[in-house]
PDB file of C-alpha atoms in Angstrom:
ATOM      1  CA  MET A   5      -1.988   2.831   4.955  1.00  0.00           C
ATOM      2  CA  ILE A   6      -1.411   5.688   2.541  1.00  0.00           C
ATOM      3  CA  LYS A   7      -1.363   6.119  -1.219  1.00  0.00           C
ATOM      4  CA  ILE A   8       2.054   5.219  -2.621  1.00  0.00           C
ATOM      5  CA  ASN A   9       3.542   6.560  -5.828  1.00  0.00           C
ATOM      6  CA  LYS A  10       5.417   3.765  -7.537  1.00  0.00           C
ATOM      7  CA  VAL A  11       8.592   4.641  -9.374  1.00  0.00           C
ATOM      8  CA  PRO A  12       8.720   3.733 -13.082  1.00  0.00           C
ATOM      9  CA  CYS A  13       9.280   0.111 -14.033  1.00  0.00           C
ATOM     10  CA  PRO A  14      13.015  -0.696 -13.778  1.00  0.00           C
ATOM     11  CA  ILE A  15      14.735  -0.425 -17.145  1.00  0.00           C
ATOM     12  CA  GLU A  16      16.114  -3.930 -16.638  1.00  0.00           C
ATOM     13  CA  LEU A  17      12.595  -5.325 -16.668  1.00  0.00           C
ATOM     14  CA  THR A  18      12.107  -5.201 -20.433  1.00  0.00           C
ATOM     15  CA  GLU A  19       9.282  -6.961 -22.238  1.00  0.00           C
ATOM     16  CA  LYS A  20      11.669  -9.745 -23.237  1.00  0.00           C
ATOM     17  CA  VAL A  21      12.945 -10.147 -19.672  1.00  0.00           C
ATOM     18  CA  LYS A  22       9.359 -10.265 -18.365  1.00  0.00           C
ATOM     19  CA  LEU A  23       8.479 -12.921 -20.913  1.00  0.00           C
ATOM     20  CA  ASP A  24      11.550 -15.008 -20.053  1.00  0.00           C
ATOM     21  CA  LEU A  25      11.016 -14.718 -16.295  1.00  0.00           C
ATOM     22  CA  THR A  26       7.333 -15.563 -16.628  1.00  0.00           C
ATOM     23  CA  GLU A  27       8.097 -18.704 -18.618  1.00  0.00           C
ATOM     24  CA  GLU A  28      10.774 -19.677 -16.109  1.00  0.00           C
ATOM     25  CA  PHE A  29       8.310 -19.302 -13.244  1.00  0.00           C
ATOM     26  CA  LYS A  30       5.705 -21.409 -15.016  1.00  0.00           C
ATOM     27  CA  LYS A  31       8.206 -24.181 -15.645  1.00  0.00           C
ATOM     28  CA  SER A  32      10.162 -24.210 -12.387  1.00  0.00           C
ATOM     29  CA  ASP A  33       8.094 -22.279  -9.816  1.00  0.00           C
ATOM     30  CA  LYS A  34      11.265 -20.309  -9.124  1.00  0.00           C
ATOM     31  CA  SER A  35      11.026 -16.950  -7.327  1.00  0.00           C
ATOM     32  CA  VAL A  36      12.021 -15.022 -10.442  1.00  0.00           C
ATOM     33  CA  TRP A  37      11.065 -11.678  -8.866  1.00  0.00           C
ATOM     34  CA  GLN A  38      13.826 -11.958  -6.264  1.00  0.00           C
ATOM     35  CA  VAL A  39      16.252  -9.646  -8.025  1.00  0.00           C
ATOM     36  CA  ASP A  40      17.721  -6.460  -6.622  1.00  0.00           C
ATOM     37  CA  TYR A  41      16.479  -4.115  -9.344  1.00  0.00           C
ATOM     38  CA  ILE A  42      12.869  -5.129  -8.641  1.00  0.00           C
ATOM     39  CA  LYS A  43      13.137  -5.098  -4.855  1.00  0.00           C
ATOM     40  CA  ASN A  44      15.047  -1.811  -4.692  1.00  0.00           C
ATOM     41  CA  ALA A  45      12.559  -0.055  -6.979  1.00  0.00           C
ATOM     42  CA  LEU A  46       9.659  -1.291  -4.860  1.00  0.00           C
ATOM     43  CA  LEU A  47      11.330  -0.054  -1.687  1.00  0.00           C
ATOM     44  CA  ASP A  48      11.944   3.327  -3.299  1.00  0.00           C
ATOM     45  CA  SER A  49       8.252   3.480  -4.201  1.00  0.00           C
ATOM     46  CA  SER A  50       7.109   3.160  -0.595  1.00  0.00           C
ATOM     47  CA  HIS A  51       9.977   4.899   1.218  1.00  0.00           C
ATOM     48  CA  ASN A  52      11.165   1.516   2.507  1.00  0.00           C
ATOM     49  CA  LYS A  53       7.792   0.693   4.066  1.00  0.00           C
ATOM     50  CA  CYS A  54       5.227  -2.070   3.765  1.00  0.00           C
ATOM     51  CA  ALA A  55       2.588  -0.864   1.322  1.00  0.00           C
ATOM     52  CA  TYR A  56      -0.150  -2.100   3.651  1.00  0.00           C
ATOM     53  CA  CYS A  57       0.741  -1.608   7.329  1.00  0.00           C
ATOM     54  CA  GLU A  58       3.502   0.998   6.772  1.00  0.00           C
ATOM     55  CA  CYS A  59       6.085  -0.650   9.017  1.00  0.00           C
ATOM     56  CA  LEU A  60       9.686   0.027   8.034  1.00  0.00           C
ATOM     57  CA  LEU A  61      11.169  -2.806   5.999  1.00  0.00           C
ATOM     58  CA  ASN A  62      14.591  -4.466   6.192  1.00  0.00           C
ATOM     59  CA  ARG A  63      14.926  -3.461   9.830  1.00  0.00           C
ATOM     60  CA  GLU A  64      14.968  -5.919  12.706  1.00  0.00           C
ATOM     61  CA  SER A  65      12.516  -8.710  11.740  1.00  0.00           C
ATOM     62  CA  ASN A  66      10.535  -6.762   9.130  1.00  0.00           C
ATOM     63  CA  TYR A  67      12.123  -8.170   5.999  1.00  0.00           C
ATOM     64  CA  MET A  68      10.802  -6.999   2.659  1.00  0.00           C
ATOM     65  CA  GLU A  69       8.869  -9.464   0.519  1.00  0.00           C
ATOM     66  CA  VAL A  70       7.659  -8.879  -3.033  1.00  0.00           C
ATOM     67  CA  GLU A  71       3.869  -9.002  -2.857  1.00  0.00           C
ATOM     68  CA  HIS A  72       1.825  -9.999  -5.895  1.00  0.00           C
ATOM     69  CA  PHE A  73      -1.422  -8.070  -5.751  1.00  0.00           C
ATOM     70  CA  HIS A  74      -3.011 -10.646  -8.056  1.00  0.00           C
ATOM     71  CA  HIS A  75      -1.739 -13.958  -6.739  1.00  0.00           C
ATOM     72  CA  LYS A  76       1.168 -15.427  -8.683  1.00  0.00           C
ATOM     73  CA  LYS A  77      -0.151 -18.991  -8.768  1.00  0.00           C
ATOM     74  CA  LYS A  78      -3.632 -18.004  -9.927  1.00  0.00           C
ATOM     75  CA  TYR A  79      -2.402 -15.414 -12.407  1.00  0.00           C
ATOM     76  CA  PRO A  80       1.101 -16.525 -13.457  1.00  0.00           C
ATOM     77  CA  ASP A  81       1.157 -14.243 -16.486  1.00  0.00           C
ATOM     78  CA  GLU A  82       1.398 -11.287 -14.085  1.00  0.00           C
ATOM     79  CA  VAL A  83       4.201 -12.700 -11.957  1.00  0.00           C
ATOM     80  CA  VAL A  84       6.635  -9.910 -12.911  1.00  0.00           C
ATOM     81  CA  GLU A  85       4.208  -7.323 -14.261  1.00  0.00           C
ATOM     82  CA  TRP A  86       5.337  -4.094 -12.601  1.00  0.00           C
ATOM     83  CA  ASP A  87       1.799  -2.924 -11.819  1.00  0.00           C
ATOM     84  CA  ASN A  88       1.174  -6.197  -9.967  1.00  0.00           C
ATOM     85  CA  LEU A  89       4.110  -5.899  -7.551  1.00  0.00           C
ATOM     86  CA  LEU A  90       4.130  -4.228  -4.142  1.00  0.00           C
ATOM     87  CA  PRO A  91       6.602  -4.072  -1.242  1.00  0.00           C
ATOM     88  CA  SER A  92       5.252  -5.906   1.799  1.00  0.00           C
ATOM     89  CA  CYS A  93       6.297  -7.101   5.214  1.00  0.00           C
ATOM     90  CA  ARG A  94       6.173 -10.828   5.894  1.00  0.00           C
ATOM     91  CA  ARG A  95       3.126 -10.510   8.138  1.00  0.00           C
ATOM     92  CA  CYS A  96       0.931  -8.738   5.577  1.00  0.00           C
ATOM     93  CA  ASN A  97       2.156 -10.857   2.677  1.00  0.00           C
ATOM     94  CA  GLY A  98       1.473 -14.017   4.641  1.00  0.00           C
ATOM     95  CA  LYS A  99      -1.985 -12.888   5.739  1.00  0.00           C
ATOM     96  CA  LYS A 100      -3.029 -11.997   2.193  1.00  0.00           C
ATOM     97  CA  HIS A 101      -1.505 -15.235   0.810  1.00  0.00           C
ATOM     98  CA  ALA A 102      -3.616 -16.563  -2.101  1.00  0.00           C
ATOM     99  CA  TYR A 103      -6.538 -14.162  -1.658  1.00  0.00           C
ATOM    100  CA  ASP A 104      -8.120 -13.574  -5.060  1.00  0.00           C
ATOM    101  CA  THR A 105      -8.148  -9.811  -5.588  1.00  0.00           C
ATOM    102  CA  LYS A 106      -9.746 -10.146  -9.015  1.00  0.00           C
ATOM    103  CA  LEU A 107     -12.825 -11.813  -7.586  1.00  0.00           C
ATOM    104  CA  ASN A 108     -12.892  -9.850  -4.317  1.00  0.00           C
ATOM    105  CA  PRO A 109     -12.369  -6.048  -4.210  1.00  0.00           C
ATOM    106  CA  PHE A 110      -9.214  -5.119  -2.309  1.00  0.00           C
ATOM    107  CA  VAL A 111      -7.309  -1.876  -1.687  1.00  0.00           C
ATOM    108  CA  ASN A 112      -4.247  -1.514  -3.892  1.00  0.00           C
ATOM    109  CA  PRO A 113      -2.422   1.498  -2.398  1.00  0.00           C
ATOM    110  CA  ALA A 114      -0.427   1.993  -5.599  1.00  0.00           C
ATOM    111  CA  ILE A 115      -3.540   2.865  -7.617  1.00  0.00           C
ATOM    112  CA  MET A 116      -6.151   3.637  -4.952  1.00  0.00           C
ATOM    113  CA  ASP A 117      -6.233   6.151  -2.119  1.00  0.00           C
ATOM    114  CA  PRO A 118      -6.785   4.094   1.067  1.00  0.00           C
ATOM    115  CA  LYS A 119      -8.580   6.948   2.830  1.00  0.00           C
ATOM    116  CA  GLU A 120     -11.397   6.573   0.317  1.00  0.00           C
ATOM    117  CA  HIS A 121     -11.944   3.061   1.660  1.00  0.00           C
ATOM    118  CA  ILE A 122     -10.850   3.123   5.318  1.00  0.00           C
ATOM    119  CA  ILE A 123     -11.275   5.425   8.322  1.00  0.00           C
ATOM    120  CA  LEU A 124      -9.513   5.521  11.685  1.00  0.00           C
ATOM    121  CA  ASP A 125     -11.502   4.809  14.844  1.00  0.00           C
ATOM    122  CA  ASN A 126      -9.641   4.855  18.166  1.00  0.00           C
ATOM    123  CA  ASN A 127      -6.510   3.306  16.617  1.00  0.00           C
ATOM    124  CA  ARG A 128      -8.553   0.743  14.718  1.00  0.00           C
ATOM    125  CA  LEU A 129      -9.392   0.757  11.037  1.00  0.00           C
ATOM    126  CA  ARG A 130     -13.011   0.695   9.915  1.00  0.00           C
ATOM    127  CA  PRO A 131     -14.230   0.089   6.358  1.00  0.00           C
ATOM    128  CA  ILE A 132     -16.305   2.502   4.332  1.00  0.00           C
ATOM    129  CA  THR A 133     -16.248   0.345   1.172  1.00  0.00           C
ATOM    130  CA  LEU A 134     -16.146  -3.356   0.394  1.00  0.00           C
ATOM    131  CA  GLU A 135     -12.511  -2.936  -0.695  1.00  0.00           C
ATOM    132  CA  GLY A 136     -11.706  -1.526   2.710  1.00  0.00           C
ATOM    133  CA  GLU A 137     -13.590  -4.272   4.541  1.00  0.00           C
ATOM    134  CA  ASN A 138     -11.815  -7.077   2.666  1.00  0.00           C
ATOM    135  CA  THR A 139      -8.413  -5.453   3.160  1.00  0.00           C
ATOM    136  CA  ILE A 140      -8.838  -4.940   6.908  1.00  0.00           C
ATOM    137  CA  GLU A 141     -10.179  -8.457   7.404  1.00  0.00           C
ATOM    138  CA  GLU A 142      -7.696 -10.383   5.278  1.00  0.00           C
ATOM    139  CA  LEU A 143      -4.613  -8.531   6.516  1.00  0.00           C
ATOM    140  CA  ASN A 144      -5.911  -8.513  10.107  1.00  0.00           C
ATOM    141  CA  LEU A 145      -5.092  -4.821  10.325  1.00  0.00           C
ATOM    142  CA  ASN A 146      -6.778  -4.585  13.728  1.00  0.00           C
ATOM    143  CA  ASP A 147      -4.569  -7.214  15.346  1.00  0.00           C
ATOM    144  CA  SER A 148      -4.288  -5.892  18.910  1.00  0.00           C
ATOM    145  CA  THR A 149      -0.822  -7.241  19.647  1.00  0.00           C
ATOM    146  CA  LYS A 150       0.874  -6.749  16.287  1.00  0.00           C
ATOM    147  CA  VAL A 151      -0.714  -3.593  14.877  1.00  0.00           C
ATOM    148  CA  VAL A 152      -3.065  -1.717  17.204  1.00  0.00           C
ATOM    149  CA  SER A 153      -0.529  -1.607  20.025  1.00  0.00           C
ATOM    150  CA  VAL A 154       1.946   0.164  17.721  1.00  0.00           C
ATOM    151  CA  ARG A 155      -0.708   2.682  16.691  1.00  0.00           C
ATOM    152  CA  HIS A 156      -1.518   3.322  20.348  1.00  0.00           C
ATOM    153  CA  GLU A 157       2.124   4.068  21.164  1.00  0.00           C
ATOM    154  CA  LEU A 158       2.389   6.414  18.194  1.00  0.00           C
ATOM    155  CA  THR A 159      -0.795   8.337  18.987  1.00  0.00           C
ATOM    156  CA  GLU A 160       0.185   8.632  22.639  1.00  0.00           C
ATOM    157  CA  ALA A 161       3.584  10.040  21.664  1.00  0.00           C
ATOM    158  CA  THR A 162       1.918  12.451  19.238  1.00  0.00           C
ATOM    159  CA  ASN A 163      -0.596  13.626  21.839  1.00  0.00           C
ATOM    160  CA  LYS A 164       2.177  14.124  24.378  1.00  0.00           C
ATOM    161  CA  SER A 165       4.118  16.286  21.934  1.00  0.00           C
ATOM    162  CA  LEU A 166       1.009  18.303  21.146  1.00  0.00           C
ATOM    163  CA  GLU A 167       0.372  18.894  24.852  1.00  0.00           C
ATOM    164  CA  PHE A 168       3.886  20.315  25.315  1.00  0.00           C
ATOM    165  CA  ILE A 169       3.521  22.545  22.259  1.00  0.00           C
ATOM    166  CA  PHE A 170       0.059  23.711  23.326  1.00  0.00           C
ATOM    167  CA  GLN A 171       1.345  24.683  26.773  1.00  0.00           C
ATOM    168  CA  ASP A 172       4.222  26.568  25.169  1.00  0.00           C
ATOM    169  CA  VAL A 173       1.744  28.474  22.990  1.00  0.00           C
ATOM    170  CA  LEU A 174      -0.341  29.419  26.028  1.00  0.00           C
ATOM    171  CA  ASP A 175       2.806  30.549  27.866  1.00  0.00           C
ATOM    172  CA  TYR A 176       3.839  32.587  24.827  1.00  0.00           C
ATOM    173  CA  ILE A 177       0.482  34.366  24.760  1.00  0.00           C
ATOM    174  CA  GLN A 178       0.958  35.326  28.420  1.00  0.00           C
ATOM    175  CA  ASN A 179       4.616  36.230  27.995  1.00  0.00           C
ATOM    176  CA  PRO A 180       5.682  36.677  24.341  1.00  0.00           C
ATOM    177  CA  ASN A 181       9.359  36.131  23.595  1.00  0.00           C
ATOM    178  CA  THR A 182      11.315  35.094  20.536  1.00  0.00           C
ATOM    179  CA  ARG A 183      13.058  32.147  22.164  1.00  0.00           C
ATOM    180  CA  ARG A 184       9.784  30.460  23.161  1.00  0.00           C
ATOM    181  CA  MET A 185       8.235  31.017  19.736  1.00  0.00           C
ATOM    182  CA  ASN A 186      11.304  29.573  18.017  1.00  0.00           C
ATOM    183  CA  ARG A 187      10.934  26.501  20.208  1.00  0.00           C
ATOM    184  CA  ILE A 188       7.247  26.194  19.301  1.00  0.00           C
ATOM    185  CA  ILE A 189       7.961  26.432  15.580  1.00  0.00           C
ATOM    186  CA  SER A 190      10.842  23.973  15.778  1.00  0.00           C
ATOM    187  CA  SER A 191       8.755  21.451  17.745  1.00  0.00           C
ATOM    188  CA  LEU A 192       5.884  21.744  15.281  1.00  0.00           C
ATOM    189  CA  GLU A 193       8.188  21.241  12.320  1.00  0.00           C
ATOM    190  CA  GLU A 194       9.629  18.079  13.845  1.00  0.00           C
ATOM    191  CA  LEU A 195       6.187  16.734  14.683  1.00  0.00           C
ATOM    192  CA  LEU A 196       4.763  17.392  11.215  1.00  0.00           C
ATOM    193  CA  LYS A 197       7.696  15.556   9.646  1.00  0.00           C
ATOM    194  CA  GLU A 198       6.473  12.418  11.416  1.00  0.00           C
ATOM    195  CA  GLY A 199       3.368  12.528   9.240  1.00  0.00           C
ATOM    196  CA  GLU A 200       5.250  12.784   5.944  1.00  0.00           C
ATOM    197  CA  ALA A 201       4.896   9.966   3.420  1.00  0.00           C
ATOM    198  CA  LYS A 202       8.474   8.838   4.037  1.00  0.00           C
ATOM    199  CA  SER A 203       7.876   8.266   7.750  1.00  0.00           C
ATOM    200  CA  ALA A 204       6.752   4.958   9.231  1.00  0.00           C
ATOM    201  CA  TYR A 205       3.002   4.699   9.891  1.00  0.00           C
ATOM    202  CA  ALA A 206       2.411   8.095   8.231  1.00  0.00           C
ATOM    203  CA  GLY A 207      -1.305   7.414   7.797  1.00  0.00           C
ATOM    204  CA  ILE A 208      -1.788   6.958  11.537  1.00  0.00           C
ATOM    205  CA  VAL A 209       0.542   9.718  12.746  1.00  0.00           C
ATOM    206  CA  SER A 210      -0.788  12.299  10.282  1.00  0.00           C
ATOM    207  CA  ALA A 211      -4.350  11.423  11.309  1.00  0.00           C
ATOM    208  CA  SER A 212      -3.439  11.789  14.992  1.00  0.00           C
ATOM    209  CA  ILE A 213      -2.173  15.279  14.267  1.00  0.00           C
ATOM    210  CA  ILE A 214      -4.766  16.544  11.789  1.00  0.00           C
ATOM    211  CA  ASN A 215      -7.776  15.181  13.707  1.00  0.00           C
ATOM    212  CA  SER A 216      -6.563  16.429  17.091  1.00  0.00           C
ATOM    213  CA  PRO A 217      -8.559  19.302  18.663  1.00  0.00           C
ATOM    214  CA  THR A 218      -5.324  20.331  20.399  1.00  0.00           C
ATOM    215  CA  PHE A 219      -3.490  20.655  17.090  1.00  0.00           C
ATOM    216  CA  LYS A 220      -6.405  22.600  15.598  1.00  0.00           C
ATOM    217  CA  ALA A 221      -6.254  25.000  18.561  1.00  0.00           C
ATOM    218  CA  ILE A 222      -2.476  25.428  18.184  1.00  0.00           C
ATOM    219  CA  ARG A 223      -2.811  26.189  14.486  1.00  0.00           C
ATOM    220  CA  LYS A 224      -5.650  28.660  15.076  1.00  0.00           C
ATOM    221  CA  LEU A 225      -3.697  30.489  17.787  1.00  0.00           C
ATOM    222  CA  LEU A 226      -0.554  30.725  15.679  1.00  0.00           C
ATOM    223  CA  LEU A 227      -2.522  31.924  12.672  1.00  0.00           C
ATOM    224  CA  SER A 228      -4.008  34.692  14.823  1.00  0.00           C
ATOM    225  CA  LYS A 229      -0.499  35.746  15.854  1.00  0.00           C
ATOM    226  CA  ILE A 230       0.780  35.579  12.251  1.00  0.00           C
ATOM    227  CA  LYS A 231       3.273  32.939  13.342  1.00  0.00           C
ATOM    228  CA  TRP A 232       2.019  30.126  11.150  1.00  0.00           C
ATOM    229  CA  ASP A 233       4.530  30.412   8.293  1.00  0.00           C
ATOM    230  CA  SER A 234       4.541  29.001   4.739  1.00  0.00           C
ATOM    231  CA  PHE A 235       6.735  26.040   5.700  1.00  0.00           C
ATOM    232  CA  LEU A 236       4.279  24.912   8.375  1.00  0.00           C
ATOM    233  CA  GLU A 237       1.370  25.400   5.981  1.00  0.00           C
ATOM    234  CA  ASP A 238       3.091  23.326   3.278  1.00  0.00           C
ATOM    235  CA  LYS A 239       3.734  20.522   5.764  1.00  0.00           C
ATOM    236  CA  TYR A 240       0.167  20.772   7.027  1.00  0.00           C
ATOM    237  CA  ILE A 241      -1.176  20.373   3.485  1.00  0.00           C
ATOM    238  CA  GLU A 242       1.215  17.497   2.805  1.00  0.00           C
ATOM    239  CA  ILE A 243       0.283  15.439   5.836  1.00  0.00           C
ATOM    240  CA  SER A 244      -3.403  16.202   5.331  1.00  0.00           C
ATOM    241  CA  GLU A 245      -3.112  14.183   2.129  1.00  0.00           C
ATOM    242  CA  ASN A 246      -1.915  11.177   4.149  1.00  0.00           C
ATOM    243  CA  ALA A 247      -4.271  11.435   7.104  1.00  0.00           C
ATOM    244  CA  LEU A 248      -7.068   8.932   7.480  1.00  0.00           C
ATOM    245  CA  THR A 249     -10.330  10.587   8.440  1.00  0.00           C
ATOM    246  CA  SER A 250     -12.206   9.809  11.649  1.00  0.00           C
ATOM    247  CA  ASP A 251     -15.595  10.601  10.107  1.00  0.00           C
ATOM    248  CA  GLU A 252     -17.822   8.012  11.784  1.00  0.00           C
ATOM    249  CA  TYR A 253     -20.717   8.985   9.483  1.00  0.00           C
ATOM    250  CA  LEU A 254     -18.935   7.321   6.558  1.00  0.00           C
ATOM    251  CA  PHE A 255     -18.540   4.103   8.555  1.00  0.00           C
ATOM    252  CA  HIS A 256     -22.154   4.100   9.734  1.00  0.00           C
ATOM    253  CA  SER A 257     -23.375   4.747   6.194  1.00  0.00           C
ATOM    254  CA  TYR A 258     -21.413   1.767   4.893  1.00  0.00           C
ATOM    255  CA  ILE A 259     -22.677  -0.494   7.661  1.00  0.00           C
ATOM    256  CA  MET A 260     -26.246   0.524   6.865  1.00  0.00           C
ATOM    257  CA  THR A 261     -25.788  -0.674   3.271  1.00  0.00           C
ATOM    258  CA  LYS A 262     -25.079  -4.155   4.612  1.00  0.00           C
ATOM    259  CA  THR A 263     -28.153  -4.449   6.842  1.00  0.00           C
TER     260      THR A 263
END
């Protein structure tokens, strides 16, 4: 999960339209939010990903659903309020269901930075706030078969790529040549793109890169050879913003507050 930057409210969703749709929902229980201008704007906000688990939407079985952060039945006046709508996959939307986010703190990735509430621990999410704890529990974000297995595949692929790059760097140090360095830079650029906000599971992939001792060694070696250019540094800064920390101290501190 990463912070998402929602696009402005669609121009079609005027105050009058919101009022009319809200009244229609109250009278008929109709899914008044199921209109293209709402769904497309939500997808644009999250780069076509679920706001919670970051799976790509509208591909294979991951169909996009409009998620009401404050539940539509409990808070019908917010049924088409732009700030209350998020793009979600069916799994996350179904898990959250009627959970009351006004009574129970919950991470809203459109207005909160998830990494201030959640850390990554061996491909599992751990809470460092009550918001994080409720979010992980209600969405079952540590489901071994549906979620953790995907994270494991991604981190394994990332580590494999880092191993190849690291070996290339060591070979370059022993035998410097332009062709090998170009390959190193190109491989790094492609890997860092996987941690960009627009990529699926950016929070996990970026964390796998940023927190990796192998990546830190690669970066240090390239910096010493003046081969770490401005493009790589910009990408490094960008994905650092997405990366969940693995600081176990934060998790232990939160757990201690509950004992």
